[in-house]
Amino acid sequence: MASQDADPESEMPAAAYDERIIDLDFHMNPTEAELVRYVEDPVAREKFETVEFGMAPRKAKWDAAWAVPGGNEGLFTQGRAEVAEDVETVAEYFAIDDPIVNIGLNNTPTQHNPVQKNAIVRAANDFALDRVIPEDLHCLLMVPQWDPEYAVEEICRLGDKDGFVGAYGWFGPFSLLGDPAFDPMFEALVAYDLPLVLHGSLSFWPQDTPVGDGMLTWTEQLGFDWPVHAMLTAVNAVMSGVFDKFPDLQVVLEEGGHWWIPFARYRMDEFYEMHPEDVKLHPRVHELGNERLQRTPSDYLRDNFHVTTQPMAPPERSADFEQMLTQSMAEDMFLYSSDWPHQTLDPATWAFTDRAFDEDLRAAVLHENAAELFGI
Amino acid sequence: MSTHTDDDGYTHVAAADELEPGTGMGVVVDGVEVALFNVDGEFHATSNRCPHQRAPLCKVGERKINGEKCWNETRGGFTDAPAVACPWHLWEIDLETGEHAASGKQIGVFDVKVENGDVLVSI
Ligand code: FES
């Protein structure tokens, strides 16, 4: 194990700079004015120029500002990448060779007006095409999943452009992928060979429900309701036959945790094997004329899903860490993500300082799985 | 950087005016990474690696990329305790004890003195 003691200024262990690291969750935040320049629709644009595109009007919700001593630091703890050069500078600090950039408009799903949010998604994709991809950075293409028809349009408009290596959407309290209305979007994603990367969105558990209003800490809000929604997203897609209809569709759950994988794989299999009769009644499975799922539920999890690592939240003991990585099928399913520049930043130190990682596992998690999935 | 250890065990690590208030500097003394801090003119020294995930504490106070567009312009900082707030996840580490209260984790703290404009650390 290489020592990092030689250079006190170094952010990462020395060995990290020799390993290829692909980062699946690198947020770029161009200024609002810059993005608005790319809004084509004059009606939407006029409104963006005069009204802030902030949170939808709703009662105040909990966020990281209440949970860190300095307050208000969560989103930009490390800084703010506005142009491609900023991304490159920061990536070097953290030994990231290939940041896969998203223009993180993660509040978009909760915005109410479809004209405005479709316009800003399109503008962000055009910004990426014009300003980020030409600088040799890979990007995710935002898909307006609240409007599957428009999502298809956007995939067809830009999905074959070099540099867009995947599509970007959100998991959360939104329509689940089991809804057959998403089928045209899945078809387009498969046709363009774009994995669907779903990030947690800012909406959290629906407010004005006993559960949503009952969670008063950031640990509950970000730490647990995102994984619950991520897990449900995965199980719902499996049980509704999404991957029987679209066996080549690949889904990545980003920032939704990963230690739930062992629970989901065994519980899904156990439940399904004991109660298989209702699957054929799902509209998609019914349409396919299938009586049963075509594979064991946990097989879909391994073959059609990946999860990102941040925050890794490793156990103290390496032996425990190693077992959890094995149970979670990390060598097949894990993709490294930093979440730069948020306070939940997770530099890949654990891959170099913990004995739970051997050379093969380190390579799989830090770059091989992502390289294969995104063809980079 | 030149380091020289006196008879009393203190090692010269920097000139006091090399380190701006509100910032840190990394030095290596006898193979040990040390973070040296200037907190409003008071110098402190701890182990350089954060007990959480080994961030280099010496980078506290570094200006963020486009810091003027963020709430705080620098990565991490100092509190009145005095404590250093780590540049990665803002864990606050007491500069007198090296402790992080919420986790109970602790790092080494070192004696520091300033003589004739020089900062010396005893490890
Ligand atoms: S590494 Fe210092 S707070 Fe996380």
CSV table of C-alpha atoms and ligand atoms in Angstrom, one decimal, chain A residues 343 345 347, chain B residues 49-57 85-93 100, ligand 1:
chain,number,residue,atom,x,y,z
A,343,GLN,CA,-20.7,18.2,1.7
A,345,LEU,CA,-18.2,14.4,-1.0
A,347,PRO,CA,-13.1,10.8,-2.2
B,49,ARG,CA,-5.0,13.8,8.4
B,50,CYS,CA,-8.6,14.1,9.5
B,51,PRO,CA,-9.8,11.2,11.6
B,52,HIS,CA,-12.9,10.9,9.5
B,53,GLN,CA,-11.6,10.1,6.0
B,54,ARG,CA,-8.0,11.3,6.0
B,55,ALA,CA,-8.5,14.8,4.4
B,56,PRO,CA,-5.4,17.0,4.6
B,57,LEU,CA,-6.4,19.4,7.4
B,85,ALA,CA,-13.4,22.6,10.5
B,86,CYS,CA,-12.2,20.0,8.0
B,87,PRO,CA,-12.0,21.1,4.4
B,88,TRP,CA,-14.0,18.0,3.2
B,89,HIS,CA,-17.0,17.4,5.5
B,90,LEU,CA,-16.6,20.1,8.1
B,91,TRP,CA,-16.0,17.9,11.1
B,92,GLU,CA,-14.9,20.3,13.9
B,93,ILE,CA,-11.7,19.1,15.6
B,100,HIS,CA,-14.1,15.4,17.3
C,1,FES,S1,-12.4,13.8,6.1
C,1,FES,FE1,-12.5,15.4,7.5
C,1,FES,S2,-14.5,15.6,7.9
C,1,FES,FE2,-14.5,14.0,6.5
